[in-house]
Coordinates of C-alpha atoms in Angstrom, one line a residue:
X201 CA -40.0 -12.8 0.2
X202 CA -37.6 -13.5 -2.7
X203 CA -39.0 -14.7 -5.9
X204 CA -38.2 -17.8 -7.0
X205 CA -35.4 -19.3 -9.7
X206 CA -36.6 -20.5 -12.5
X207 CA -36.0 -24.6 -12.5
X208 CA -34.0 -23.9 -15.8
X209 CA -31.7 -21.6 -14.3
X210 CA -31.5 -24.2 -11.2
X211 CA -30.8 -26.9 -13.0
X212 CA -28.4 -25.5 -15.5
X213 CA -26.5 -24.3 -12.0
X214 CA -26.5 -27.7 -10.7
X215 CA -25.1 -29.1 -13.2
X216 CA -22.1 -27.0 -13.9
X217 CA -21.3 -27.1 -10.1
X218 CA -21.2 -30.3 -8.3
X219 CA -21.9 -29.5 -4.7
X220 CA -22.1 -25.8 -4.4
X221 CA -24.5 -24.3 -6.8
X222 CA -23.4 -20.7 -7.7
X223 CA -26.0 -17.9 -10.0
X224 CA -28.9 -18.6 -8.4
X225 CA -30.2 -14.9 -7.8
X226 CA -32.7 -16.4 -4.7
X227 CA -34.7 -19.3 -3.2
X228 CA -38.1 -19.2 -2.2
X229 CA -39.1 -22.1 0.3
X230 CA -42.2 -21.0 2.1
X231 CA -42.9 -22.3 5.4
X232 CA -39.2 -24.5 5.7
X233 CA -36.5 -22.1 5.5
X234 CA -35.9 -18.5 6.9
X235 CA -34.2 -17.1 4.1
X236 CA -31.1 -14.6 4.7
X237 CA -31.4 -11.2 3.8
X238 CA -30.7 -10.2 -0.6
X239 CA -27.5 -9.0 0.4
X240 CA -26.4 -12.7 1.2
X241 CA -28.8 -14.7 -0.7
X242 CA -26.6 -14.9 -3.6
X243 CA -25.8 -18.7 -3.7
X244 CA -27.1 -21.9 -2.9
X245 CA -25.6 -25.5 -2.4
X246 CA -27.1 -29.0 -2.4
X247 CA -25.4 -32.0 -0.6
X248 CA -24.9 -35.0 -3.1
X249 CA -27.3 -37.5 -1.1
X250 CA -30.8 -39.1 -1.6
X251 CA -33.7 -39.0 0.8
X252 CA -34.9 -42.4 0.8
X253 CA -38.4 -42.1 2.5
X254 CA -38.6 -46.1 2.8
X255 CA -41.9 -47.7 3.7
X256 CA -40.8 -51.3 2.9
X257 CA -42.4 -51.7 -0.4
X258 CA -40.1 -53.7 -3.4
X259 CA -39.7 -51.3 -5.7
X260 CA -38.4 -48.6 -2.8
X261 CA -36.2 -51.5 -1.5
X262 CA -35.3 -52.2 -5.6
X263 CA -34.5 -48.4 -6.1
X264 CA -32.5 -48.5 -2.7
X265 CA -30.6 -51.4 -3.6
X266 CA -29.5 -49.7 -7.2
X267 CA -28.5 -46.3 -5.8
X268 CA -26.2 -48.2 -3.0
X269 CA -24.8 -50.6 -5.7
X270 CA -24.1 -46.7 -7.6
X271 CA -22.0 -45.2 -5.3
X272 CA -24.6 -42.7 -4.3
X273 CA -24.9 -41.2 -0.4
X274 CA -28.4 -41.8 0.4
X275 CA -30.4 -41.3 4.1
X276 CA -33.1 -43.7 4.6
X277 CA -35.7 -42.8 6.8
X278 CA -37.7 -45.6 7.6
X279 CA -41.1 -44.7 7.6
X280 CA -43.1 -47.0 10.0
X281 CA -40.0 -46.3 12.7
X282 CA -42.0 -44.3 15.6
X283 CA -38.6 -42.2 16.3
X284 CA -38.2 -41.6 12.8
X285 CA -37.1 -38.0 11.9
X286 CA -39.5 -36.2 10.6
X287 CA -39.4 -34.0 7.6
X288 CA -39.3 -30.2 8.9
X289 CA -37.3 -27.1 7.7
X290 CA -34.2 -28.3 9.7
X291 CA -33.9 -31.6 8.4
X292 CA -34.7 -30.7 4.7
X293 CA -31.8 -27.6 4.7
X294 CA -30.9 -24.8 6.4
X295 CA -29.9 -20.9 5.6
X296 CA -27.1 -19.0 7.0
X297 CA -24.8 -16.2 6.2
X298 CA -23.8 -17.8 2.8
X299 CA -26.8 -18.5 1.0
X300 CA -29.2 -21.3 1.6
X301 CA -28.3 -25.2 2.0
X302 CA -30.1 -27.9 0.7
X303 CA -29.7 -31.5 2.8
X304 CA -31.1 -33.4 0.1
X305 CA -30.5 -33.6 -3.8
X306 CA -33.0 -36.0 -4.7
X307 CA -35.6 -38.0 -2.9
X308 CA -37.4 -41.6 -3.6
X309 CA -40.9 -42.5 -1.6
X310 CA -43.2 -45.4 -2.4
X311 CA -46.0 -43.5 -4.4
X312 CA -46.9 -39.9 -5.2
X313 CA -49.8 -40.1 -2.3
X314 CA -47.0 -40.7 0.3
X315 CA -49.0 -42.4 2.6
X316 CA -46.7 -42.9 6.0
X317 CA -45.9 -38.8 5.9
X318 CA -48.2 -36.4 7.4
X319 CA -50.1 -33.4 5.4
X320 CA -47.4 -31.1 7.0
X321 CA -44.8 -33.3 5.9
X322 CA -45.2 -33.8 2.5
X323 CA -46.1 -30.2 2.2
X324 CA -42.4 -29.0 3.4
X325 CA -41.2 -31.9 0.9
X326 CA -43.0 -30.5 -1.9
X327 CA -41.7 -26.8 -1.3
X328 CA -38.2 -28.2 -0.6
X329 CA -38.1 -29.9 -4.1
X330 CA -39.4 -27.0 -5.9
X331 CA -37.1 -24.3 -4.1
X332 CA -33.9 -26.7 -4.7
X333 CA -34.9 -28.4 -7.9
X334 CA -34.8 -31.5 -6.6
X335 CA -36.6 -34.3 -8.2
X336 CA -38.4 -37.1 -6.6
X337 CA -39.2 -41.0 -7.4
X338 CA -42.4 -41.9 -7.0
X339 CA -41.5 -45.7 -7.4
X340 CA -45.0 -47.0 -7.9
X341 CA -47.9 -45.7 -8.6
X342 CA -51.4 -46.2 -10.1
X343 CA -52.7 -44.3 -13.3
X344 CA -54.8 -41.4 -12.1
X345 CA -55.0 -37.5 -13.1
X346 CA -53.2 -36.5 -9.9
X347 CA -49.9 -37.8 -11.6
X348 CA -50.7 -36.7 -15.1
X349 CA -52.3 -39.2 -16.2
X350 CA -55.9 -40.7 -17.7
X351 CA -57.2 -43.6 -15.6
X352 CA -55.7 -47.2 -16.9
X353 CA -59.7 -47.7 -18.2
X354 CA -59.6 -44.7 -20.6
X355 CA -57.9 -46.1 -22.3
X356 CA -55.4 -48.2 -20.7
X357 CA -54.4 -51.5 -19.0
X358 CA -54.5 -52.8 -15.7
X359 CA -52.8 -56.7 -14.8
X360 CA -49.6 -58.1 -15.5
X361 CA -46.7 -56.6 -17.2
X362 CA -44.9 -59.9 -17.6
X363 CA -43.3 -60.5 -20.8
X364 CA -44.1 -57.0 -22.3
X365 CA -41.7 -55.0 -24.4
X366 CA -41.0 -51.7 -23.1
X367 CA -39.7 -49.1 -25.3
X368 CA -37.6 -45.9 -24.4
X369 CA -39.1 -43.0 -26.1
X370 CA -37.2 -40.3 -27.5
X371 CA -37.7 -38.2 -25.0
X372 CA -36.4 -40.7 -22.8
X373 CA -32.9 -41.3 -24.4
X374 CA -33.0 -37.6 -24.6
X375 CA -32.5 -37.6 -20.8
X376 CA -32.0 -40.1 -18.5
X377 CA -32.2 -43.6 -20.4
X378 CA -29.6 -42.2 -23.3
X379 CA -27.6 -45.8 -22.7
X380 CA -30.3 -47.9 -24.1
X381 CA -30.8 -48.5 -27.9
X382 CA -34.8 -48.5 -27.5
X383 CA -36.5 -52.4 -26.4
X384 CA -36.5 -54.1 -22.9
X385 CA -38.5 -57.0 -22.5
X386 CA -40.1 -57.5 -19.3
X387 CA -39.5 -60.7 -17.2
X388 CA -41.7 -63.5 -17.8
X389 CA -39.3 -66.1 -16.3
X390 CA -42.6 -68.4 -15.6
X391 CA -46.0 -68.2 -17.3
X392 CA -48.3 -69.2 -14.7
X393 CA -46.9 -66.8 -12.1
X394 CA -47.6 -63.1 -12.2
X395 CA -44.2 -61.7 -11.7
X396 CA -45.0 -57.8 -12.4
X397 CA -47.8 -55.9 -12.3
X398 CA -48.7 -52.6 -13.8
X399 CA -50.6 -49.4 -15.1
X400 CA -50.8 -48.7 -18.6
X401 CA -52.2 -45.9 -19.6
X402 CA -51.7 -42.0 -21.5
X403 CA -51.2 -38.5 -20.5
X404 CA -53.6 -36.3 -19.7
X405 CA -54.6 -34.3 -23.1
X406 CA -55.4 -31.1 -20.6
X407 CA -54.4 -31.1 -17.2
X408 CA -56.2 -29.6 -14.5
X409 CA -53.8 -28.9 -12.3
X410 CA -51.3 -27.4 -15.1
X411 CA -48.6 -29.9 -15.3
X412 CA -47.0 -31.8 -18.0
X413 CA -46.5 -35.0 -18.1
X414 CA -43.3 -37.0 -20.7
X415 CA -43.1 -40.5 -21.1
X416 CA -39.9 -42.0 -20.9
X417 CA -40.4 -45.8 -21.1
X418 CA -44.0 -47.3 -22.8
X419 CA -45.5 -50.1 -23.8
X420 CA -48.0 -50.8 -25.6
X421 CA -52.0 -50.9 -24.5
X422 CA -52.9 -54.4 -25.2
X423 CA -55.2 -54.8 -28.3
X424 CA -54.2 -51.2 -29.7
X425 CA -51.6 -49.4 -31.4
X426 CA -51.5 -47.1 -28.3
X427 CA -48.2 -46.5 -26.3
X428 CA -49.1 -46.3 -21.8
X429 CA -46.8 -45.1 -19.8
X430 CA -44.5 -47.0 -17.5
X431 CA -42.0 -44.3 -16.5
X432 CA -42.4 -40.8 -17.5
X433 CA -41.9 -37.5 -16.4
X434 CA -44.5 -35.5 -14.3
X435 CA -43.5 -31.8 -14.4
X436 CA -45.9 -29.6 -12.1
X437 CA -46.1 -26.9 -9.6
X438 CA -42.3 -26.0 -10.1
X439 CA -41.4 -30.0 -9.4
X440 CA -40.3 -32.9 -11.1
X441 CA -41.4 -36.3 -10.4
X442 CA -40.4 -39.1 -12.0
X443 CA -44.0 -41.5 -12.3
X444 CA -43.3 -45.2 -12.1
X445 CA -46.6 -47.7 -12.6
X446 CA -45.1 -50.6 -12.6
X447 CA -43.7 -53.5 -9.7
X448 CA -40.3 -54.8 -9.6
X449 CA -37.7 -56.3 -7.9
X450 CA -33.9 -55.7 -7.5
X451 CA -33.4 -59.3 -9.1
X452 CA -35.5 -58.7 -11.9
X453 CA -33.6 -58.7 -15.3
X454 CA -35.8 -55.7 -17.0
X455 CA -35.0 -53.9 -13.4
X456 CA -31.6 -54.4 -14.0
X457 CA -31.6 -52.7 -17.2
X458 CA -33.9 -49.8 -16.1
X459 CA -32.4 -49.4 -13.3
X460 CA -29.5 -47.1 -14.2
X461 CA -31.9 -44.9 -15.6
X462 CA -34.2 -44.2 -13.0
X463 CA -30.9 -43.5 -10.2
X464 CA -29.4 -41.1 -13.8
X465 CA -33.0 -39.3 -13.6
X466 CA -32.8 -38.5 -9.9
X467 CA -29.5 -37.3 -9.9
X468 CA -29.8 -35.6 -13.3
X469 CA -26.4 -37.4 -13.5
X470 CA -24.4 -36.2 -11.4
X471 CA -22.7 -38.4 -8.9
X472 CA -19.1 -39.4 -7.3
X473 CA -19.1 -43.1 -8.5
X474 CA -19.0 -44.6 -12.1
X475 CA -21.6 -47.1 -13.5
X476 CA -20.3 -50.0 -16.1
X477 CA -20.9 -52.8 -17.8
X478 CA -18.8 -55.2 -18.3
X479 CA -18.6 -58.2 -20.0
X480 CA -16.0 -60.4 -19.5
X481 CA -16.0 -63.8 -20.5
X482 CA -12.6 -65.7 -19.4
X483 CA -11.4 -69.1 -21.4
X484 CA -9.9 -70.8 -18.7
X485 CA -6.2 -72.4 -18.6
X486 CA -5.8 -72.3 -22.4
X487 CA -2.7 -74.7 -23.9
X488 CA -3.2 -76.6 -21.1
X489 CA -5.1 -80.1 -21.1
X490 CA -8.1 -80.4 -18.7
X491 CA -9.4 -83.6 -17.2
X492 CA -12.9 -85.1 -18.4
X493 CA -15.8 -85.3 -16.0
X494 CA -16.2 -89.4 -15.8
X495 CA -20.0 -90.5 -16.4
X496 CA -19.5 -93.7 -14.8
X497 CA -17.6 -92.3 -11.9
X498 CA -19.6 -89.3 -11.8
X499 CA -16.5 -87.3 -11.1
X500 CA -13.8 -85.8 -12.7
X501 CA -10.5 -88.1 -13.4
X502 CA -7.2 -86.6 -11.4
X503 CA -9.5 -84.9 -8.8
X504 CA -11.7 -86.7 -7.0
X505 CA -12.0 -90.3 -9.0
X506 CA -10.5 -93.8 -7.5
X507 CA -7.3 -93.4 -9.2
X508 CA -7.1 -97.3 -9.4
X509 CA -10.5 -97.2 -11.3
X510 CA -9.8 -93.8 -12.9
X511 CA -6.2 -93.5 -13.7
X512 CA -4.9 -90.3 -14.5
X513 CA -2.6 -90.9 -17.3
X514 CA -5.5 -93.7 -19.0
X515 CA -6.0 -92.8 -22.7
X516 CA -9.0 -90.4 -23.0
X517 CA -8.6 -89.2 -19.3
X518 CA -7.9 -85.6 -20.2
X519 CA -9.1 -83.2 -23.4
X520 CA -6.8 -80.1 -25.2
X521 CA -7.9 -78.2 -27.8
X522 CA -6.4 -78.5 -31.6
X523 CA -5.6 -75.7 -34.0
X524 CA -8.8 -76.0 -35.9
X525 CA -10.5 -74.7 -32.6
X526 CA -9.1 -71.3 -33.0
X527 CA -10.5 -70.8 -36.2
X528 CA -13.8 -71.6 -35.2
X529 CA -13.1 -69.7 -31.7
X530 CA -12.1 -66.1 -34.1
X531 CA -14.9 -66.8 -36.3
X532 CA -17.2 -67.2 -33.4
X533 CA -16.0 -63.4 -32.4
X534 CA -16.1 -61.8 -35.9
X535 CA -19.7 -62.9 -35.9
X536 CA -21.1 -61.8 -32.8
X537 CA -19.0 -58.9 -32.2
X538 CA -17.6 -60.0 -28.6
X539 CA -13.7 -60.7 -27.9
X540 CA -12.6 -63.4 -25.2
X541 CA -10.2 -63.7 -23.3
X542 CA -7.4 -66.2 -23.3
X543 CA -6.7 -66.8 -19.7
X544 CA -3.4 -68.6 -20.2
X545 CA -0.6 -71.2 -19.2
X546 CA 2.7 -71.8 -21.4
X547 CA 3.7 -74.6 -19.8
X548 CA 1.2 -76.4 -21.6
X549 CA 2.8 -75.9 -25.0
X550 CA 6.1 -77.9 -23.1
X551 CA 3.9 -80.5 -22.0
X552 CA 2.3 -81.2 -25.3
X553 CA 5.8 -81.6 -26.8
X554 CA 7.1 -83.8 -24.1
X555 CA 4.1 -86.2 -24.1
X556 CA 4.3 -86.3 -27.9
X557 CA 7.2 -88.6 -29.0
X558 CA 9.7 -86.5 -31.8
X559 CA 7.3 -83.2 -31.5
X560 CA 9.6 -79.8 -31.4
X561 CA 6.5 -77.6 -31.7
X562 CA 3.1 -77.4 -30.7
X563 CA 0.2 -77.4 -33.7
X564 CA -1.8 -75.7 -30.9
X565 CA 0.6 -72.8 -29.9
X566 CA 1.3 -72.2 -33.6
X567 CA -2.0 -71.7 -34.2
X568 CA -2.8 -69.3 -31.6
X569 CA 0.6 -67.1 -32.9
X570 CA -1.0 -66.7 -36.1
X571 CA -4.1 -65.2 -34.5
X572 CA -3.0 -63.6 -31.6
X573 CA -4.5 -60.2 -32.3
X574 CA -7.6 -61.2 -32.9
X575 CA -7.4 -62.3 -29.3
X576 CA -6.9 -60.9 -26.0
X577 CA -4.6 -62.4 -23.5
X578 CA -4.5 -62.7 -19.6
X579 CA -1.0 -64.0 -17.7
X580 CA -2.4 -67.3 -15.6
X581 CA 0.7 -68.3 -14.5
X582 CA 3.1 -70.3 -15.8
X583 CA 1.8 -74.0 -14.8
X584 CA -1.1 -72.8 -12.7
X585 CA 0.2 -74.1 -9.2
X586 CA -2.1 -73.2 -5.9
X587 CA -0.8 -69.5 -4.9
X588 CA -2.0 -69.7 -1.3
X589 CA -0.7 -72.0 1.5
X590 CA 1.6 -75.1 1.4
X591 CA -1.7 -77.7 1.2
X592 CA -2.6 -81.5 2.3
X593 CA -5.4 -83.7 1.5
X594 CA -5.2 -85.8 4.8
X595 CA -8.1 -83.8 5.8
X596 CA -10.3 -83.4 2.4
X597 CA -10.5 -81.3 0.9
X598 CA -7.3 -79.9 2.0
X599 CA -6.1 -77.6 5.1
X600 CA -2.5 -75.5 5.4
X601 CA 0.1 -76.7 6.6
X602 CA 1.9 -75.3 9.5
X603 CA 5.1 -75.2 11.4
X604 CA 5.5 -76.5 14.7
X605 CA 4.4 -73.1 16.3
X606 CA 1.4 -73.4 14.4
X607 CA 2.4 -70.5 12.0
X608 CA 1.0 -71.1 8.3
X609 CA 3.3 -72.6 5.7
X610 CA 2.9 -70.8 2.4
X611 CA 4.1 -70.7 -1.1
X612 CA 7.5 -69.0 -1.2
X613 CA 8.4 -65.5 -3.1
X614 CA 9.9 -66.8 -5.5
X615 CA 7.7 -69.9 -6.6
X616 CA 5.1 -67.1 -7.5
X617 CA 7.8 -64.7 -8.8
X618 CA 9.0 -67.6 -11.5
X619 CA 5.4 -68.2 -12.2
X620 CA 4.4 -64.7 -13.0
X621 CA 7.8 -64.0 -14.6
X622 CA 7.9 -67.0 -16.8
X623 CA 4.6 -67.2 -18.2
X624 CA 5.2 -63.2 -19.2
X625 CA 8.7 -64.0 -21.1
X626 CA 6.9 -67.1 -22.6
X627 CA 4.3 -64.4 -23.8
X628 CA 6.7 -62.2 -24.9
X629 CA 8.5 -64.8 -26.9
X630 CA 5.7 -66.2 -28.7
X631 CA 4.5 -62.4 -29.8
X632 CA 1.3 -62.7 -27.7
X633 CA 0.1 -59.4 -26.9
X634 CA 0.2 -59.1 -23.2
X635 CA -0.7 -56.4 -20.6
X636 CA 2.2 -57.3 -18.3
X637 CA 0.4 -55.4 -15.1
X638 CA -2.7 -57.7 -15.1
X639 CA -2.6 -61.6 -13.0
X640 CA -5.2 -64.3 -12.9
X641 CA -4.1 -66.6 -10.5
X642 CA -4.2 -70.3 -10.6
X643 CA -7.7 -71.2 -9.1
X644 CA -7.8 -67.3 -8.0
X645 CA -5.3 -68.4 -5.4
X646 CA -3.0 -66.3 -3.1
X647 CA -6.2 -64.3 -1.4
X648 CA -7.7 -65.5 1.3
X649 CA -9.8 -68.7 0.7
X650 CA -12.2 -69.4 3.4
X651 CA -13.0 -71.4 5.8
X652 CA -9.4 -73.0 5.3
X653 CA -7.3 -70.0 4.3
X654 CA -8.5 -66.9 6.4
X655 CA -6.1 -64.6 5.3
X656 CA -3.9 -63.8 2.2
X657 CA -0.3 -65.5 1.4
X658 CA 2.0 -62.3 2.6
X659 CA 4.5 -63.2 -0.3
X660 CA 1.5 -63.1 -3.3
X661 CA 1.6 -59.4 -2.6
X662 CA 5.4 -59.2 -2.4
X663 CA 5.6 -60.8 -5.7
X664 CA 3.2 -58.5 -7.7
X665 CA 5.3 -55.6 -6.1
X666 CA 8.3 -57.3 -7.6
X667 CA 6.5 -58.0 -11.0
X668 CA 4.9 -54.5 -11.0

């Protein structure tokens, strides 16, 4: 028998190598894997996927849903499934000639009692993670001294979470939950409905069993000073677990944020996708003026109002922002640290100018010049026309029109080629700063617009190839 790596010396390996993890003098996995002789057992590799031992629970289905919406590989093994694999040496990993191989480089079950495995089961489980160094998710649990942990009553808290404010230790923006700045309040989206429940409650000040147990994320006991546990780190018999006492949901908000932080635990980072984000919050067809939603006609004037009732061109029928409107717009940004962008259409400037009698210039367009860096700036075409098919309204709200084979009409080359083209030299001209490789469409038109458009306009792509 070979004596086993030190977790350190695991990890640290694991990390500098993605998928083959080179320095590790040996692995010891009693009862799973026959190991190959020293002369071989120089190196050991772990496949990039998570075992998802998947009981039906929320929080497994919550953790499931994050990892897939990450990028990372995962197996689920469903656990009630009577032809389910079960969790034996060769499923877990395998040794050969090369060193050993491990299947699996994390793994997420309902709760640290893993009811739905058998005793043999979760025994090859728990010498696989400790051989490899691969953690496991234990995605809800209650607070007992088998996890690390005093009961919730001593002292603690059982009930609902809702409306709590968790806080990241240091320890956990050490490791995995480095991205947040320290608060997340739990939902509490209604007050007479229980949306979470939870486990509050400390570490064990000795532990029986000789582990150690980190909290990541608290909150605190209600009616003390006293910070319990909702996710924290249970380090014992060579394995990591991370301890989760608290129910969620994928669609939770407080899940959302957490979320990230649980999958960055699991895979102690390492994965083949990237996790952002973003936000992106689009002014829509600036210079251009919009029609107003009628009260009285409870619709909007030039699309979908009696025109006979609801002319188009009646005074008041249509809104534009003025000059001061930047000001306030730049102001709004300087104070709240958060830049929008100016999804835009030159053509309006023109159409000021020709609906106002003895204009040559556009109060609005001049306004937007002498701030344009404070803004950013995304090409909407030139006068925002539909991108997609040649349209009629004989059958509301419109279908394509077609040729007498039945072949779809659709908006030429070069009608998109001007619009893409123009709006950029209009840009250009008016010293807007622009990032010529990046389109918004008129209504997001051009791509495939279902049920009445089932497939993209052929020349939309030909044009962006043009336009680069």
């Amino acid at each position: 028998m070979v004596a086993p790596t030190s977790g350190s010396a695991l990890r640290a390996s694991r990390k500098a190598k993605f998928l083959s993890v080179s320095a590790v003098v040996g692995i010891c996995l009693t009862g799973v894997l026959a190991m190959p002789s020293a002369a071989v057992a120089d190196q050991a590799d772990v496949t990039a996927k998570v075992l998802v031992l998947d009981d039906g629970s929320e929080m497994v289905a919550a953790i499931k849903d994050r990892l897939a919406k990450e990028g990372v590989a995962t197996q689920v093994v469903t656990l009630s499934d009577a032809n389910r694999p079960q969790l034996t040496a060769g499923f877990l990993g395998s040794t050969d000639a090369t060193g050993s191989h491990g299947n699996f480089s994390g793994v997420v079950l309902a709760a640290d009692t893993a009811d739905g495995l058998s005793a043999q089961e979760r025994a090859v489980l728990n010498s696989y993670e400790a051989a490899f160094g691969v953690r496991e998710v234990s995605a809800y649990n209650w607070a007992n001294p088998t996890v690390g942990l005093n009961y919730a009553e001593n002292p603690g808290y059982t009930g609902k979470v809702d409306g709590m404010t968790a806080t990241v230790t240091n320890a956990g923006r050490a490791d995995a939950f480095g991205y947040l700045r320290g608060n997340v309040t739990l939902d509490d989206q209604d007050p007479a409905v229980d949306e979470s429940y939870g486990y509050l409650a400390t570490p064990l000040a000795s532990d029986p069993n000789g582990g150690t147990f980190t909290p990541l994320v608290t909150a605190k006991i209600p009616g003390t000073t006293t910070a319990g546990s909702l996710i924290g780190q249970y380090d014992q018999g060579g394995r990591e677990r991370l301890i989760i006492t608290f129910a969620s949901n994928e669609y939770q908000q407080h899940f959302k944020v957490l979320g990230h932080g649980i999958v960055n635990w699991l895979t102690r980072g390492i994965s083949g996708s990237v996790n952002r984000n973003y936000m992106s919050v689009h002014i829509d067809d600036v210079f251009l003026a919009d029609a107003l939603w009628s009260i009285d006609g409870k619709c909007t004037i030039g699309d979908g109002c009696d025109p006979v009732a609801y002319p188009e061109d009646a005074p008041g029928s249509t809104v534009r922002m003025v000059p001061a409107d930047v000001t306030t717009l730049t102001d709004w940004q300087k104070a709240n640290g958060i830049k929008l962008d100016m999804i835009f259409n030159g053509h309006g400037e023109q159409e000021y100018i020709e609906d106002h009698e003895g204009a040559t210039s556009d109060p609005l367009t001049t306004e937007f010049q002498a701030q344009a860096r404070a803004l950013r700036w995304l090409n909407h075409t030139w006068s925002h026309p539909f991108l997609g098919c040649q349209q009629t309204s004989n059958t509301p709200p419109w279908t394509c029109l077609t040729d007498d084979q039945g072949n779809t009409l659709w908006v030429p080359k070069d009608q998109v080629d001007s619009e893409l083209s123009q709006n950029r030299a209009w840009a250009e001209a008016k010293g807007l700063p622009l990032n010529t490789h990046e389109l918004v469409t008129g209504e997001h038109s051009g791509l495939k617009t279902l049920p009445q458009q089932p497939e993209d306009n052929p020349n939309l792509l030909a044009a962006l190839t043009t336009q680069g």
